PDB file of C-alpha atoms in Angstrom:
ATOM      1  CA  MET A 833      19.284 -21.757  -6.070  1.00 95.00           C
ATOM      2  CA  LYS A 834      15.698 -22.795  -6.831  1.00 96.00           C
ATOM      3  CA  ALA A 835      13.325 -20.025  -7.960  1.00 97.00           C
ATOM      4  CA  LEU A 836       9.744 -19.779  -9.240  1.00 97.00           C
ATOM      5  CA  ILE A 837       9.910 -18.115 -12.655  1.00 97.00           C
ATOM      6  CA  PHE A 838       7.272 -16.306 -14.678  1.00 97.00           C
ATOM      7  CA  GLN A 839       7.768 -17.662 -18.194  1.00 96.00           C
ATOM      8  CA  ASP A 840       4.858 -16.179 -20.110  1.00 94.00           C
ATOM      9  CA  SER A 841       1.101 -15.673 -19.812  1.00 92.00           C
ATOM     10  CA  GLY A 842      -0.245 -18.774 -18.066  1.00 92.00           C
ATOM     11  CA  LYS A 843       3.207 -20.350 -17.727  1.00 95.00           C
ATOM     12  CA  LYS A 844       5.527 -20.677 -14.726  1.00 96.00           C
ATOM     13  CA  ALA A 845       8.347 -23.012 -13.746  1.00 96.00           C
ATOM     14  CA  LEU A 846      10.649 -23.897 -10.873  1.00 96.00           C
ATOM     15  CA  GLU A 847      14.156 -23.309 -12.214  1.00 97.00           C
ATOM     16  CA  GLU A 848      17.742 -23.289 -11.035  1.00 97.00           C
ATOM     17  CA  ARG A 849      19.168 -19.745 -10.875  1.00 96.00           C
ATOM     18  CA  PRO A 850      22.499 -18.244  -9.714  1.00 97.00           C
ATOM     19  CA  LYS A 851      22.465 -17.214  -6.072  1.00 97.00           C
ATOM     20  CA  ALA A 852      21.509 -13.559  -5.560  1.00 97.00           C
ATOM     21  CA  THR A 853      24.441 -11.191  -4.958  1.00 98.00           C
ATOM     22  CA  ILE A 854      24.991  -7.613  -3.807  1.00 98.00           C
ATOM     23  CA  ALA A 855      24.626  -5.164  -6.715  1.00 98.00           C
ATOM     24  CA  GLU A 856      24.446  -1.790  -4.912  1.00 98.00           C
ATOM     25  CA  PRO A 857      25.953  -0.543  -1.616  1.00 98.00           C
ATOM     26  CA  THR A 858      22.465  -0.294  -0.042  1.00 98.00           C
ATOM     27  CA  ASP A 859      21.518  -3.916  -0.876  1.00 98.00           C
ATOM     28  CA  ALA A 860      21.065  -6.851   1.450  1.00 98.00           C
ATOM     29  CA  ILE A 861      20.831 -10.525   0.535  1.00 98.00           C
ATOM     30  CA  VAL A 862      18.148 -12.368   2.505  1.00 98.00           C
ATOM     31  CA  LYS A 863      17.950 -16.151   2.835  1.00 98.00           C
ATOM     32  CA  ILE A 864      14.218 -16.854   2.567  1.00 97.00           C
ATOM     33  CA  THR A 865      12.642 -19.108   5.184  1.00 96.00           C
ATOM     34  CA  LYS A 866       8.979 -18.320   4.430  1.00 95.00           C
ATOM     35  CA  THR A 867       7.280 -16.727   1.444  1.00 95.00           C
ATOM     36  CA  THR A 868       3.739 -16.687   0.104  1.00 92.00           C
ATOM     37  CA  ILE A 869       1.610 -15.968  -2.970  1.00 90.00           C
ATOM     38  CA  CYS A 870      -0.257 -12.702  -3.571  1.00 88.00           C
ATOM     39  CA  GLY A 871      -3.258 -12.049  -5.793  1.00 85.00           C
ATOM     40  CA  THR A 872      -0.889  -9.809  -7.734  1.00 90.00           C
ATOM     41  CA  ASP A 873       1.200 -12.868  -8.631  1.00 93.00           C
ATOM     42  CA  LEU A 874      -1.924 -14.384 -10.159  1.00 91.00           C
ATOM     43  CA  HIS A 875      -2.422 -11.222 -12.226  1.00 92.00           C
ATOM     44  CA  ILE A 876       1.165 -11.571 -13.461  1.00 96.00           C
ATOM     45  CA  LEU A 877       0.609 -15.204 -14.409  1.00 94.00           C
ATOM     46  CA  LYS A 878      -2.483 -14.201 -16.375  1.00 93.00           C
ATOM     47  CA  GLY A 879      -0.367 -11.733 -18.342  1.00 93.00           C
ATOM     48  CA  ASP A 880      -2.073  -8.665 -16.866  1.00 94.00           C
ATOM     49  CA  VAL A 881       1.092  -6.905 -15.578  1.00 95.00           C
ATOM     50  CA  PRO A 882       3.154  -5.692 -18.560  1.00 95.00           C
ATOM     51  CA  THR A 883       5.980  -4.382 -16.350  1.00 96.00           C
ATOM     52  CA  CYS A 884       6.758  -7.952 -15.266  1.00 97.00           C
ATOM     53  CA  ARG A 885       8.674  -9.577 -18.099  1.00 96.00           C
ATOM     54  CA  PRO A 886       9.243 -13.290 -18.781  1.00 96.00           C
ATOM     55  CA  ALA A 887      12.120 -14.917 -16.824  1.00 97.00           C
ATOM     56  CA  ARG A 888      11.334 -12.826 -13.713  1.00 98.00           C
ATOM     57  CA  VAL A 889      11.525 -14.505 -10.276  1.00 98.00           C
ATOM     58  CA  LEU A 890       8.096 -13.986  -8.711  1.00 97.00           C
ATOM     59  CA  GLY A 891       7.129 -12.874  -5.205  1.00 97.00           C
ATOM     60  CA  HIS A 892       7.256  -9.777  -2.998  1.00 97.00           C
ATOM     61  CA  GLU A 893       6.592 -11.194   0.470  1.00 96.00           C
ATOM     62  CA  GLY A 894       8.891 -13.038   2.805  1.00 96.00           C
ATOM     63  CA  VAL A 895      10.679 -13.673   6.079  1.00 97.00           C
ATOM     64  CA  GLY A 896      14.290 -14.749   6.368  1.00 97.00           C
ATOM     65  CA  PHE A 897      17.804 -14.116   7.645  1.00 97.00           C
ATOM     66  CA  ILE A 898      20.359 -11.573   6.431  1.00 98.00           C
ATOM     67  CA  GLU A 899      23.002 -13.422   4.445  1.00 98.00           C
ATOM     68  CA  ALA A 900      25.086 -10.387   3.417  1.00 98.00           C
ATOM     69  CA  VAL A 901      24.881  -6.592   3.326  1.00 98.00           C
ATOM     70  CA  GLY A 902      26.399  -3.935   1.103  1.00 98.00           C
ATOM     71  CA  PRO A 903      28.825  -1.348   2.528  1.00 98.00           C
ATOM     72  CA  GLY A 904      26.084   1.304   2.602  1.00 97.00           C
ATOM     73  CA  VAL A 905      23.779  -0.691   4.923  1.00 98.00           C
ATOM     74  CA  VAL A 906      24.000   0.556   8.518  1.00 97.00           C
ATOM     75  CA  THR A 907      20.862  -0.864  10.209  1.00 95.00           C
ATOM     76  CA  PHE A 908      21.303  -4.601   9.617  1.00 98.00           C
ATOM     77  CA  LYS A 909      24.052  -7.174   9.809  1.00 97.00           C
ATOM     78  CA  PRO A 910      24.374 -10.802   8.669  1.00 98.00           C
ATOM     79  CA  GLY A 911      22.502 -13.361  10.768  1.00 97.00           C
ATOM     80  CA  GLU A 912      19.636 -11.088  11.780  1.00 97.00           C
ATOM     81  CA  ARG A 913      16.076 -12.245  11.160  1.00 97.00           C
ATOM     82  CA  VAL A 914      14.014  -9.850   9.059  1.00 97.00           C
ATOM     83  CA  LEU A 915      10.603  -9.253   7.541  1.00 97.00           C
ATOM     84  CA  ILE A 916      10.628  -8.084   3.912  1.00 97.00           C
ATOM     85  CA  SER A 917       8.330  -5.234   2.938  1.00 96.00           C
ATOM     86  CA  CYS A 918       6.463  -5.742  -0.329  1.00 95.00           C
ATOM     87  CA  ILE A 919       7.369  -2.114  -1.086  1.00 96.00           C
ATOM     88  CA  SER A 920      11.002  -1.070  -1.514  1.00 97.00           C
ATOM     89  CA  ALA A 921      11.577   2.461  -0.240  1.00 97.00           C
ATOM     90  CA  CYS A 922      14.715   4.527  -0.799  1.00 97.00           C
ATOM     91  CA  GLY A 923      13.753   6.753   2.150  1.00 96.00           C
ATOM     92  CA  LYS A 924      15.104   9.878   0.460  1.00 96.00           C
ATOM     93  CA  CYS A 925      12.833  10.874  -2.431  1.00 97.00           C
ATOM     94  CA  GLU A 926       9.957  13.340  -2.128  1.00 97.00           C
ATOM     95  CA  TYR A 927       7.349  10.608  -1.850  1.00 97.00           C
ATOM     96  CA  CYS A 928       9.241   8.638   0.793  1.00 97.00           C
ATOM     97  CA  ARG A 929       9.612  11.812   2.880  1.00 96.00           C
ATOM     98  CA  LYS A 930       5.813  12.140   2.743  1.00 95.00           C
ATOM     99  CA  GLY A 931       5.376   8.517   3.842  1.00 92.00           C
ATOM    100  CA  MET A 932       4.073   7.543   0.365  1.00 92.00           C
ATOM    101  CA  TYR A 933       6.488   4.636  -0.021  1.00 93.00           C
ATOM    102  CA  SER A 934       4.588   2.853  -2.777  1.00 91.00           C
ATOM    103  CA  HIS A 935       5.257   5.930  -4.947  1.00 95.00           C
ATOM    104  CA  CYS A 936       9.004   5.871  -4.268  1.00 97.00           C
ATOM    105  CA  VAL A 937      10.689   7.061  -7.462  1.00 96.00           C
ATOM    106  CA  ASN A 938      13.568   4.627  -6.943  1.00 96.00           C
ATOM    107  CA  GLY A 939      11.623   1.681  -5.568  1.00 97.00           C
ATOM    108  CA  GLY A 940       7.949   1.057  -4.923  1.00 96.00           C
ATOM    109  CA  TRP A 941       6.608  -2.316  -6.004  1.00 96.00           C
ATOM    110  CA  ILE A 942       9.654  -3.680  -7.763  1.00 98.00           C
ATOM    111  CA  LEU A 943      10.207  -7.088  -6.079  1.00 98.00           C
ATOM    112  CA  GLY A 944       8.811  -9.804  -8.298  1.00 97.00           C
ATOM    113  CA  ASN A 945       7.834  -7.154 -10.822  1.00 97.00           C
ATOM    114  CA  THR A 946      10.766  -5.260 -12.325  1.00 97.00           C
ATOM    115  CA  ILE A 947      13.479  -7.061 -10.304  1.00 98.00           C
ATOM    116  CA  ASP A 948      13.673 -10.655  -9.068  1.00 98.00           C
ATOM    117  CA  GLY A 949      11.461 -11.419  -6.099  1.00 98.00           C
ATOM    118  CA  THR A 950      11.113 -13.573  -3.011  1.00 98.00           C
ATOM    119  CA  GLN A 951       9.811 -16.943  -4.229  1.00 97.00           C
ATOM    120  CA  THR A 952      13.310 -18.346  -4.164  1.00 97.00           C
ATOM    121  CA  GLU A 953      16.061 -19.323  -1.728  1.00 98.00           C
ATOM    122  CA  TYR A 954      17.948 -16.017  -1.701  1.00 98.00           C
ATOM    123  CA  VAL A 955      16.725 -12.551  -2.708  1.00 98.00           C
ATOM    124  CA  ARG A 956      18.442  -9.185  -3.199  1.00 98.00           C
ATOM    125  CA  ILE A 957      16.646  -6.424  -1.268  1.00 98.00           C
ATOM    126  CA  PRO A 958      17.408  -2.861  -2.470  1.00 98.00           C
ATOM    127  CA  TYR A 959      17.421  -0.029   0.089  1.00 98.00           C
ATOM    128  CA  ALA A 960      17.689  -2.578   2.882  1.00 98.00           C
ATOM    129  CA  ASP A 961      17.782  -0.023   5.715  1.00 98.00           C
ATOM    130  CA  THR A 962      14.313   1.253   4.814  1.00 97.00           C
ATOM    131  CA  SER A 963      12.787  -1.885   3.252  1.00 97.00           C
ATOM    132  CA  LEU A 964      13.415  -4.508   5.930  1.00 98.00           C
ATOM    133  CA  TYR A 965      12.184  -4.883   9.521  1.00 96.00           C
ATOM    134  CA  ARG A 966      14.036  -6.746  12.264  1.00 96.00           C
ATOM    135  CA  VAL A 967      11.905  -9.406  13.987  1.00 94.00           C
ATOM    136  CA  ALA A 968      12.246 -11.587  17.070  1.00 91.00           C
ATOM    137  CA  ASP A 969      13.830 -15.014  16.620  1.00 86.00           C
ATOM    138  CA  ASP A 970      10.866 -16.750  18.268  1.00 88.00           C
ATOM    139  CA  ALA A 971       8.146 -15.048  16.183  1.00 89.00           C
ATOM    140  CA  ASP A 972       5.711 -17.297  14.292  1.00 90.00           C
ATOM    141  CA  GLU A 973       6.932 -17.182  10.678  1.00 88.00           C
ATOM    142  CA  GLU A 974       3.631 -18.288   9.154  1.00 87.00           C
ATOM    143  CA  ALA A 975       1.870 -15.384  10.863  1.00 87.00           C
ATOM    144  CA  LEU A 976       4.762 -12.981  10.375  1.00 89.00           C
ATOM    145  CA  VAL A 977       4.923 -13.363   6.584  1.00 90.00           C
ATOM    146  CA  MET A 978       1.370 -11.981   6.364  1.00 88.00           C
ATOM    147  CA  LEU A 979       2.779  -8.631   7.501  1.00 88.00           C
ATOM    148  CA  SER A 980       4.795  -8.296   4.283  1.00 91.00           C
ATOM    149  CA  ASP A 981       1.692  -7.362   2.307  1.00 89.00           C
ATOM    150  CA  ILE A 982      -1.593  -9.150   3.022  1.00 82.00           C
ATOM    151  CA  LEU A 983      -2.475  -7.806   6.474  1.00 83.00           C
ATOM    152  CA  PRO A 984      -1.352  -4.210   5.722  1.00 83.00           C
ATOM    153  CA  THR A 985      -3.290  -4.298   2.433  1.00 81.00           C
ATOM    154  CA  GLY A 986      -6.516  -5.236   4.225  1.00 80.00           C
ATOM    155  CA  PHE A 987      -5.915  -2.441   6.708  1.00 80.00           C
ATOM    156  CA  GLU A 988      -4.869   0.262   4.224  1.00 79.00           C
ATOM    157  CA  CYS A 989      -7.393  -0.488   1.481  1.00 76.00           C
ATOM    158  CA  GLY A 990     -10.217  -1.629   3.753  1.00 76.00           C
ATOM    159  CA  VAL A 991      -9.998   0.446   6.927  1.00 78.00           C
ATOM    160  CA  LEU A 992      -7.964   3.552   6.065  1.00 79.00           C
ATOM    161  CA  ASN A 993      -9.125   4.126   2.481  1.00 77.00           C
ATOM    162  CA  GLY A 994     -12.672   3.158   3.454  1.00 76.00           C
ATOM    163  CA  LYS A 995     -12.523   5.857   6.168  1.00 78.00           C
ATOM    164  CA  ILE A 996     -14.037   3.449   8.693  1.00 76.00           C
ATOM    165  CA  GLN A 997     -14.989   5.235  11.907  1.00 75.00           C
ATOM    166  CA  PRO A 998     -15.612   3.732  15.361  1.00 72.00           C
ATOM    167  CA  GLY A 999     -19.167   2.424  15.610  1.00 70.00           C
ATOM    168  CA  ALA A1000     -19.617   1.951  11.861  1.00 72.00           C
ATOM    169  CA  THR A1001     -21.162  -1.145  10.302  1.00 72.00           C
ATOM    170  CA  VAL A1002     -18.870  -2.561   7.628  1.00 74.00           C
ATOM    171  CA  ALA A1003     -19.461  -4.785   4.579  1.00 74.00           C
ATOM    172  CA  ILE A1004     -16.533  -6.845   3.256  1.00 75.00           C
ATOM    173  CA  VAL A1005     -16.975  -8.541  -0.125  1.00 74.00           C
ATOM    174  CA  GLY A1006     -14.731 -11.592  -0.349  1.00 71.00           C
ATOM    175  CA  ALA A1007     -13.251 -13.592   2.532  1.00 71.00           C
ATOM    176  CA  GLY A1008      -9.926 -14.561   1.053  1.00 75.00           C
ATOM    177  CA  PRO A1009      -6.694 -13.586   2.841  1.00 77.00           C
ATOM    178  CA  VAL A1010      -7.077  -9.834   2.207  1.00 79.00           C
ATOM    179  CA  GLY A1011     -10.792  -9.850   3.082  1.00 78.00           C
ATOM    180  CA  LEU A1012      -9.991 -11.655   6.338  1.00 78.00           C
ATOM    181  CA  ALA A1013      -7.181  -9.157   6.975  1.00 79.00           C
ATOM    182  CA  ALA A1014      -9.707  -6.328   6.551  1.00 78.00           C
ATOM    183  CA  LEU A1015     -11.954  -8.133   9.021  1.00 77.00           C
ATOM    184  CA  LEU A1016      -9.189  -8.507  11.610  1.00 76.00           C
ATOM    185  CA  THR A1017      -7.880  -4.957  11.305  1.00 76.00           C
ATOM    186  CA  ASN A1018     -11.433  -3.576  11.513  1.00 72.00           C
ATOM    187  CA  HIS A1019     -11.829  -5.329  14.849  1.00 63.00           C
ATOM    188  CA  CYS A1020     -11.493  -2.304  17.106  1.00 53.00           C
ATOM    189  CA  GLN A1021     -13.054   0.162  14.691  1.00 52.00           C
ATOM    190  CA  HIS A1022     -16.672  -0.808  14.242  1.00 50.00           C
ATOM    191  CA  ARG A1023     -19.904  -2.122  15.742  1.00 52.00           C
ATOM    192  CA  ARG A1024     -20.344  -5.107  13.413  1.00 58.00           C
ATOM    193  CA  ALA A1025     -19.410  -6.350   9.929  1.00 59.00           C
ATOM    194  CA  TRP A1026     -21.065  -8.295   7.167  1.00 59.00           C
ATOM    195  CA  ILE A1027     -18.597 -10.405   5.192  1.00 63.00           C
ATOM    196  CA  GLU A1028     -19.265 -12.417   2.040  1.00 61.00           C
ATOM    197  CA  SER A1029     -17.656 -15.626   3.217  1.00 57.00           C
ATOM    198  CA  GLY A1030     -17.602 -17.976   0.220  1.00 63.00           C
ATOM    199  CA  PRO A1031     -16.461 -21.526   1.165  1.00 66.00           C
ATOM    200  CA  PRO A1032     -17.756 -22.971   4.486  1.00 68.00           C
ATOM    201  CA  PHE A1033     -14.326 -23.035   6.148  1.00 65.00           C
ATOM    202  CA  ARG A1034     -14.058 -19.261   5.674  1.00 66.00           C
ATOM    203  CA  ALA A1035     -17.501 -18.762   7.205  1.00 65.00           C
ATOM    204  CA  THR A1036     -16.225 -20.714  10.226  1.00 68.00           C
ATOM    205  CA  LEU A1037     -13.239 -18.360  10.513  1.00 66.00           C
ATOM    206  CA  VAL A1038     -15.549 -15.347  10.310  1.00 65.00           C
ATOM    207  CA  THR A1039     -17.916 -16.542  13.037  1.00 65.00           C
ATOM    208  CA  GLN A1040     -15.031 -16.985  15.476  1.00 67.00           C
ATOM    209  CA  HIS A1041     -15.036 -13.183  15.819  1.00 60.00           C
ATOM    210  CA  ASN A1042     -17.840 -11.481  17.731  1.00 51.00           C
ATOM    211  CA  HIS A1043     -20.005  -9.082  15.718  1.00 52.00           C
ATOM    212  CA  TYR A1044     -18.949 -10.569  12.371  1.00 58.00           C
ATOM    213  CA  HIS A1045     -21.739 -12.040  10.280  1.00 58.00           C
ATOM    214  CA  PRO A1046     -21.048 -14.216   7.213  1.00 56.00           C
ATOM    215  CA  ILE A1047     -23.491 -13.789   4.338  1.00 56.00           C
ATOM    216  CA  GLY A1048     -23.983 -16.205   1.478  1.00 54.00           C
ATOM    217  CA  GLY A1049     -24.526 -13.902  -1.467  1.00 49.00           C
ATOM    218  CA  TYR A1050     -23.556 -10.253  -1.699  1.00 43.00           C
ATOM    219  CA  PHE A1051     -25.611  -7.717   0.306  1.00 43.00           C
ATOM    220  CA  GLN A1052     -29.273  -8.492  -0.343  1.00 44.00           C
ATOM    221  CA  HIS A1053     -29.125 -11.062   2.453  1.00 44.00           C
ATOM    222  CA  ALA A1054     -27.806  -8.447   4.842  1.00 43.00           C
ATOM    223  CA  HIS A1055     -30.650  -6.102   3.883  1.00 44.00           C
ATOM    224  CA  ALA A1056     -33.087  -8.710   5.109  1.00 43.00           C
ATOM    225  CA  ALA A1057     -31.184  -9.271   8.341  1.00 45.00           C
ATOM    226  CA  GLN A1058     -31.112  -5.772   9.784  1.00 48.00           C
ATOM    227  CA  ASP A1059     -32.934  -2.510   9.755  1.00 48.00           C
ATOM    228  CA  GLY A1060     -31.376   0.514   8.089  1.00 48.00           C
ATOM    229  CA  PRO A1061     -28.409   0.623   5.705  1.00 47.00           C
ATOM    230  CA  VAL A1062     -26.286  -2.471   5.244  1.00 48.00           C
ATOM    231  CA  SER A1063     -23.045  -0.647   5.923  1.00 51.00           C
ATOM    232  CA  GLU A1064     -21.292   2.651   6.320  1.00 51.00           C
ATOM    233  CA  GLY A1065     -18.113   1.322   4.743  1.00 54.00           C
ATOM    234  CA  GLN A1066     -17.284  -1.336   2.166  1.00 50.00           C
ATOM    235  CA  SER A1067     -14.239  -3.295   1.102  1.00 55.00           C
ATOM    236  CA  GLN A1068     -13.976  -5.558  -1.943  1.00 53.00           C
ATOM    237  CA  ALA A1069     -11.179  -8.102  -1.806  1.00 58.00           C
ATOM    238  CA  SER A1070      -9.678 -10.426  -4.409  1.00 52.00           C
ATOM    239  CA  GLY A1071     -11.341 -13.657  -5.395  1.00 45.00           C
ATOM    240  CA  TYR A1072     -14.968 -12.550  -5.463  1.00 41.00           C
ATOM    241  CA  SER A1073     -17.068 -10.867  -8.116  1.00 39.00           C
ATOM    242  CA  PRO A1074     -20.113  -8.930  -6.880  1.00 36.00           C
ATOM    243  CA  PHE A1075     -21.765  -9.672 -10.204  1.00 32.00           C
ATOM    244  CA  SER A1076     -21.720 -13.439  -9.621  1.00 30.00           C
ATOM    245  CA  ALA A1077     -24.119 -13.344  -6.664  1.00 27.00           C
TER     246      ALA A1077
END
């Protein structure tokens, strides 16, 4: 099977690899139909993630169909369409029982990091029962794959961690995929948002949403555009440095 491989800092390659196989009873093999690239993959390619070693298959996001399941998998069967979570959760450890799946002592962020990931034709998913989600056959795959990581990241890091309350004014720095995800998941939470929009096409996306205001250079422009504080909550997303404005 074809797979995108991390070779070394600044180096990657599309290589031929053996097809993924079941290694543990709780595994599933998923045939990938859609995957995508995360900012974390870029950090790996820059050599900033020491846990990801050369020869690793990259990627932790994807949509596909169950190809095979181990004997310990009870929730899924071959042929079913699934969404892959970027976080593998055993569902049994102390952290999983608290809903802190990214801290799972047996899983966490392992796909495309410490085990082979999703930027390939077939991927092994550990703890399949608690790391996959069944999806409708007619769902839009290009939209669906964003639910693996990008949209939840914008919501968790932007809305939940930012403690955004209804009626708040929000500032989002960076209008890449995660910044736009923060914008979309803020939609029902606030009065209006200021978003550093970068390229013109992103500003166009921003202005399609009522109460969202693109700004051309960090927050001083927003200061001039309204009375009172710029925001009651902030989110900084990948791809933008506040010091470059």
